Amino acid sequence: FCNLKVASVYAIYSLVFSALNQLIYQVHNGCFYTLGQSYSKDREKYPRIHDAYDTLYVAMVFTFITVAYLLINPFVEIYTSGASDMNYVDHYLPILFSMIQLLSCCRITASNLVKIAGHAKKTIAQSIIESVIHIVLSTVLVQFMGIYGVLLGTITALLYRTNDFIIYSNIVILKRSPLRQYAMIGTNFVIFGIIAISFRNVSMALDGYLHFMIIGLCMTIVLAIIYFGVAMLFNVDARNMTCGTISKLFRMTKHK
């Protein structure tokens, strides 16, 4: 539906967020087996483990995606510095791609609980609805809004399915209200919004990849302190889990 130049811009932004998405999923996949075991062994204790893990996982996701949002355009400027066929830097794509990744990742813990609990077949209809929304809306909006229409179609489908996973996993499987999870995710979105608005007029000119990595590392540390600090205030079990992990790593290092 769009020309090749527009497709190349989409590909560059997608490349960055896809690579980041793979990193996030690798971290999650390492804990998926443990969550499954916890659900099988102790159904009463599982909700606390689920909440603690989800709180910390969402904090990690927002940390990485916020860094990506802030640095994606400076990276694209470096990456396409020799290209003169068109302007590859777009000021709307970072927020749209960030929203896609945030919505995709915020539903992961809930969607995995649906699989762990054996409810995957019961949610096939919702999966079909998500696909229909995605395809139809993207196909319609691309005619009027181009690349932005495709991304808005994706975001709309994800809004539906993410809410469905959160509601289904909490009400049907865990037998409780989903408001606590909404409050946790909403708090992170508020922090992301404040940071995005605060830096909307800030222009960062980076000298090269080394400068990019140094700035990225500093941003990651600062944002991790913010997001994980809020996470540990929000959930006592998440705080205990984090402190226990840090204490264990410290003892292992000291022993070596």
Short mmCIF file of C-alpha atoms in Angstrom, two decimals:
data_model
loop_
_atom_site.label_atom_id
_atom_site.label_comp_id
_atom_site.label_asym_id
_atom_site.label_seq_id
_atom_site.Cartn_x
_atom_site.Cartn_y
_atom_site.Cartn_z
CA PHE A 1 0.00 0.00 0.00
CA CYS A 2 2.94 2.37 0.57
CA ASN A 3 6.00 3.02 -1.56
CA LEU A 4 9.38 1.40 -0.93
CA LYS A 5 10.85 4.50 0.71
CA VAL A 6 8.15 4.47 3.37
CA ALA A 7 8.66 0.74 3.80
CA SER A 8 12.39 1.29 4.38
CA VAL A 9 11.65 3.83 7.13
CA TYR A 10 9.27 1.34 8.76
CA ALA A 11 11.92 -1.39 8.49
CA ILE A 12 14.58 0.66 10.30
CA TYR A 13 12.35 1.49 13.28
CA SER A 14 10.98 -2.05 13.34
CA LEU A 15 14.53 -3.45 13.32
CA VAL A 16 15.42 -1.63 16.53
CA PHE A 17 12.25 -2.47 18.43
CA SER A 18 12.25 -6.09 17.22
CA ALA A 19 15.79 -6.58 18.53
CA LEU A 20 14.78 -5.05 21.86
CA ASN A 21 11.70 -7.25 21.92
CA GLN A 22 13.85 -10.36 21.51
CA LEU A 23 16.00 -9.31 24.46
CA ILE A 24 12.94 -8.79 26.66
CA TYR A 25 11.43 -12.14 25.65
CA GLN A 26 14.68 -13.97 26.41
CA VAL A 27 14.51 -12.67 29.97
CA HIS A 28 10.88 -13.70 30.27
CA ASN A 29 11.38 -17.16 28.77
CA GLY A 30 13.98 -17.88 31.44
CA CYS A 31 11.27 -17.49 34.11
CA PHE A 32 8.36 -19.12 32.28
CA TYR A 33 9.18 -22.65 33.53
CA THR A 34 9.40 -21.44 37.14
CA LEU A 35 5.98 -19.78 36.91
CA GLY A 36 4.50 -22.99 35.48
CA GLN A 37 5.97 -25.02 38.32
CA SER A 38 4.66 -22.58 40.92
CA TYR A 39 1.15 -22.75 39.49
CA SER A 40 1.18 -26.56 39.51
CA LYS A 41 2.57 -26.95 43.03
CA ASP A 42 0.70 -24.30 45.01
CA ARG A 43 -2.39 -22.62 43.52
CA GLU A 44 -2.97 -20.55 46.68
CA LYS A 45 0.53 -19.11 46.78
CA TYR A 46 0.79 -18.61 43.01
CA PRO A 47 -1.08 -15.24 42.78
CA ARG A 48 1.56 -13.58 44.98
CA ILE A 49 4.39 -14.99 42.84
CA HIS A 50 2.49 -13.99 39.70
CA ASP A 51 2.01 -10.42 40.90
CA ALA A 52 5.59 -10.01 42.08
CA TYR A 53 7.00 -11.31 38.81
CA ASP A 54 4.58 -9.27 36.68
CA THR A 55 5.41 -6.08 38.60
CA LEU A 56 9.16 -6.52 38.11
CA TYR A 57 8.77 -7.67 34.50
CA VAL A 58 6.66 -4.64 33.57
CA ALA A 59 9.22 -2.35 35.28
CA MET A 60 11.96 -3.89 33.14
CA VAL A 61 9.89 -3.53 29.96
CA PHE A 62 9.12 0.14 30.62
CA THR A 63 12.77 0.83 31.41
CA PHE A 64 14.02 -0.57 28.09
CA ILE A 65 11.20 0.84 25.98
CA THR A 66 11.57 4.31 27.50
CA VAL A 67 15.29 4.28 26.68
CA ALA A 68 14.44 3.13 23.15
CA TYR A 69 11.85 5.89 22.77
CA LEU A 70 14.30 8.58 23.87
CA LEU A 71 17.24 7.35 21.77
CA ILE A 72 15.62 5.86 18.67
CA ASN A 73 15.79 9.03 16.55
CA PRO A 74 19.41 9.86 17.50
CA PHE A 75 20.27 6.25 16.60
CA VAL A 76 18.47 6.49 13.26
CA GLU A 77 20.39 9.70 12.51
CA ILE A 78 23.68 7.86 13.08
CA TYR A 79 22.53 4.69 11.28
CA THR A 80 21.38 6.59 8.14
CA SER A 81 24.03 9.33 8.18
CA GLY A 82 25.22 8.45 4.67
CA ALA A 83 21.76 8.18 3.11
CA SER A 84 20.44 11.21 1.21
CA ASP A 85 17.47 9.72 -0.70
CA MET A 86 14.99 10.73 2.04
CA ASN A 87 14.63 11.80 5.66
CA TYR A 88 14.53 8.65 7.77
CA VAL A 89 13.92 10.44 11.07
CA ASP A 90 10.23 10.56 11.99
CA HIS A 91 8.91 12.21 15.16
CA TYR A 92 5.69 10.17 15.40
CA LEU A 93 6.98 6.64 14.80
CA PRO A 94 8.87 6.33 18.15
CA ILE A 95 5.73 6.79 20.24
CA LEU A 96 3.67 4.46 18.02
CA PHE A 97 6.28 1.69 18.04
CA SER A 98 6.78 2.18 21.80
CA MET A 99 3.06 1.76 22.43
CA ILE A 100 3.02 -1.45 20.40
CA GLN A 101 5.89 -2.93 22.40
CA LEU A 102 4.49 -1.80 25.76
CA LEU A 103 1.05 -3.27 25.06
CA SER A 104 2.57 -6.49 23.69
CA CYS A 105 4.78 -7.00 26.73
CA CYS A 106 2.25 -5.93 29.39
CA ARG A 107 0.03 -8.86 28.46
CA ILE A 108 2.74 -11.53 28.46
CA THR A 109 2.41 -12.67 32.06
CA ALA A 110 -1.38 -12.86 31.78
CA SER A 111 -1.27 -14.66 28.42
CA ASN A 112 1.21 -17.21 29.76
CA LEU A 113 -1.07 -17.87 32.74
CA VAL A 114 -3.85 -18.67 30.25
CA LYS A 115 -1.53 -21.27 28.67
CA ILE A 116 -0.28 -22.63 31.99
CA ALA A 117 -3.84 -23.05 33.29
CA GLY A 118 -4.89 -24.89 30.12
CA HIS A 119 -7.31 -22.21 28.92
CA ALA A 120 -5.69 -21.55 25.54
CA LYS A 121 -8.43 -23.31 23.54
CA LYS A 122 -11.10 -21.38 25.41
CA THR A 123 -9.69 -18.08 24.14
CA ILE A 124 -9.43 -18.94 20.44
CA ALA A 125 -12.40 -16.68 19.60
CA GLN A 126 -10.63 -13.69 21.18
CA SER A 127 -7.50 -14.43 19.14
CA ILE A 128 -9.56 -14.45 15.94
CA ILE A 129 -11.21 -11.15 16.90
CA GLU A 130 -7.77 -9.61 17.52
CA SER A 131 -6.56 -10.72 14.09
CA VAL A 132 -9.68 -9.40 12.36
CA ILE A 133 -9.36 -6.00 14.09
CA HIS A 134 -5.68 -5.84 13.17
CA ILE A 135 -6.06 -6.74 9.50
CA VAL A 136 -9.25 -4.80 8.76
CA LEU A 137 -8.34 -1.62 10.61
CA SER A 138 -4.77 -1.52 9.28
CA THR A 139 -5.98 -2.10 5.71
CA VAL A 140 -8.53 0.71 6.00
CA LEU A 141 -6.36 3.25 7.83
CA VAL A 142 -3.32 2.76 5.59
CA GLN A 143 -5.36 4.25 2.75
CA PHE A 144 -5.71 7.55 4.62
CA MET A 145 -2.77 7.68 7.02
CA GLY A 146 -0.09 5.53 5.40
CA ILE A 147 2.42 3.98 7.78
CA TYR A 148 0.72 5.59 10.80
CA GLY A 149 -2.54 3.86 9.91
CA VAL A 150 -0.88 0.44 9.96
CA LEU A 151 0.59 1.08 13.39
CA LEU A 152 -2.68 2.47 14.77
CA GLY A 153 -4.44 -0.68 13.57
CA THR A 154 -1.88 -2.77 15.45
CA ILE A 155 -2.27 -0.66 18.60
CA THR A 156 -6.08 -0.96 18.51
CA ALA A 157 -5.92 -4.76 18.18
CA LEU A 158 -3.40 -4.94 21.02
CA LEU A 159 -5.58 -2.74 23.25
CA TYR A 160 -8.42 -5.20 22.80
CA ARG A 161 -6.37 -8.35 23.36
CA THR A 162 -4.25 -7.03 26.21
CA ASN A 163 -7.36 -6.00 28.14
CA ASP A 164 -8.94 -9.36 27.35
CA PHE A 165 -5.93 -11.28 28.71
CA ILE A 166 -5.80 -9.17 31.89
CA ILE A 167 -9.53 -9.53 32.56
CA TYR A 168 -9.66 -13.24 31.69
CA SER A 169 -6.57 -14.25 33.69
CA ASN A 170 -7.67 -12.36 36.80
CA ILE A 171 -11.42 -12.99 36.84
CA VAL A 172 -11.68 -16.46 35.32
CA ILE A 173 -8.42 -18.10 36.46
CA LEU A 174 -7.30 -16.27 39.60
CA LYS A 175 -10.88 -15.46 40.72
CA ARG A 176 -10.19 -11.84 41.63
CA SER A 177 -10.54 -8.27 40.39
CA PRO A 178 -8.08 -7.08 37.70
CA LEU A 179 -7.97 -3.55 39.16
CA ARG A 180 -4.66 -4.11 40.96
CA GLN A 181 -2.93 -5.10 37.73
CA TYR A 182 -4.51 -2.17 35.88
CA ALA A 183 -3.28 0.18 38.61
CA MET A 184 0.27 -1.19 38.35
CA ILE A 185 0.39 -0.95 34.55
CA GLY A 186 -1.34 2.43 34.58
CA THR A 187 1.23 3.84 37.00
CA ASN A 188 4.03 2.83 34.65
CA PHE A 189 2.24 4.41 31.70
CA VAL A 190 1.88 7.66 33.68
CA ILE A 191 5.64 7.68 34.37
CA PHE A 192 6.34 6.96 30.70
CA GLY A 193 4.00 9.78 29.67
CA ILE A 194 5.69 12.27 32.00
CA ILE A 195 9.13 11.36 30.66
CA ALA A 196 7.94 11.46 27.03
CA ILE A 197 6.37 14.90 27.48
CA SER A 198 9.39 16.23 29.39
CA PHE A 199 11.78 15.22 26.60
CA ARG A 200 9.56 15.99 23.60
CA ASN A 201 11.47 19.18 22.70
CA VAL A 202 14.91 17.94 23.75
CA SER A 203 17.25 17.32 20.82
CA MET A 204 20.14 14.90 21.40
CA ALA A 205 22.92 14.99 18.83
CA LEU A 206 25.21 11.99 19.33
CA ASP A 207 28.74 11.88 17.92
CA GLY A 208 28.77 8.16 17.18
CA TYR A 209 27.98 4.68 18.45
CA LEU A 210 30.28 4.97 21.49
CA HIS A 211 28.57 8.16 22.62
CA PHE A 212 25.23 6.48 21.93
CA MET A 213 26.10 3.49 24.14
CA ILE A 214 27.36 5.67 27.02
CA ILE A 215 24.22 7.82 27.00
CA GLY A 216 22.06 4.69 26.66
CA LEU A 217 23.73 3.02 29.65
CA CYS A 218 23.33 6.11 31.83
CA MET A 219 19.67 6.46 30.84
CA THR A 220 19.03 2.78 31.54
CA ILE A 221 20.46 3.04 35.06
CA VAL A 222 18.47 6.19 35.92
CA LEU A 223 15.21 4.89 34.47
CA ALA A 224 15.66 1.46 36.09
CA ILE A 225 15.97 3.16 39.48
CA ILE A 226 12.73 5.06 38.80
CA TYR A 227 10.64 2.18 37.44
CA PHE A 228 11.93 -0.52 39.80
CA GLY A 229 11.69 1.88 42.74
CA VAL A 230 8.01 2.42 41.99
CA ALA A 231 7.54 -1.34 41.43
CA MET A 232 8.97 -2.21 44.83
CA LEU A 233 6.82 0.43 46.51
CA PHE A 234 3.80 -0.98 44.70
CA ASN A 235 4.38 -4.63 45.59
CA VAL A 236 5.96 -5.90 48.82
CA ASP A 237 6.61 -9.36 47.33
CA ALA A 238 8.42 -7.76 44.40
CA ARG A 239 10.62 -5.87 46.86
CA ASN A 240 11.39 -9.03 48.82
CA MET A 241 12.10 -10.95 45.61
CA THR A 242 14.49 -8.24 44.39
CA CYS A 243 16.27 -7.89 47.72
CA GLY A 244 16.58 -11.67 48.00
CA THR A 245 18.09 -11.95 44.52
CA ILE A 246 20.55 -9.12 45.16
CA SER A 247 21.52 -10.64 48.51
CA LYS A 248 22.07 -14.05 46.89
CA LEU A 249 24.23 -12.56 44.12
CA PHE A 250 26.24 -10.62 46.71
CA ARG A 251 26.88 -13.78 48.75
CA MET A 252 27.95 -15.69 45.64
CA THR A 253 30.35 -12.91 44.64
CA LYS A 254 31.75 -12.68 48.15
CA HIS A 255 32.22 -16.45 48.29
CA LYS A 256 34.16 -16.44 45.01
#
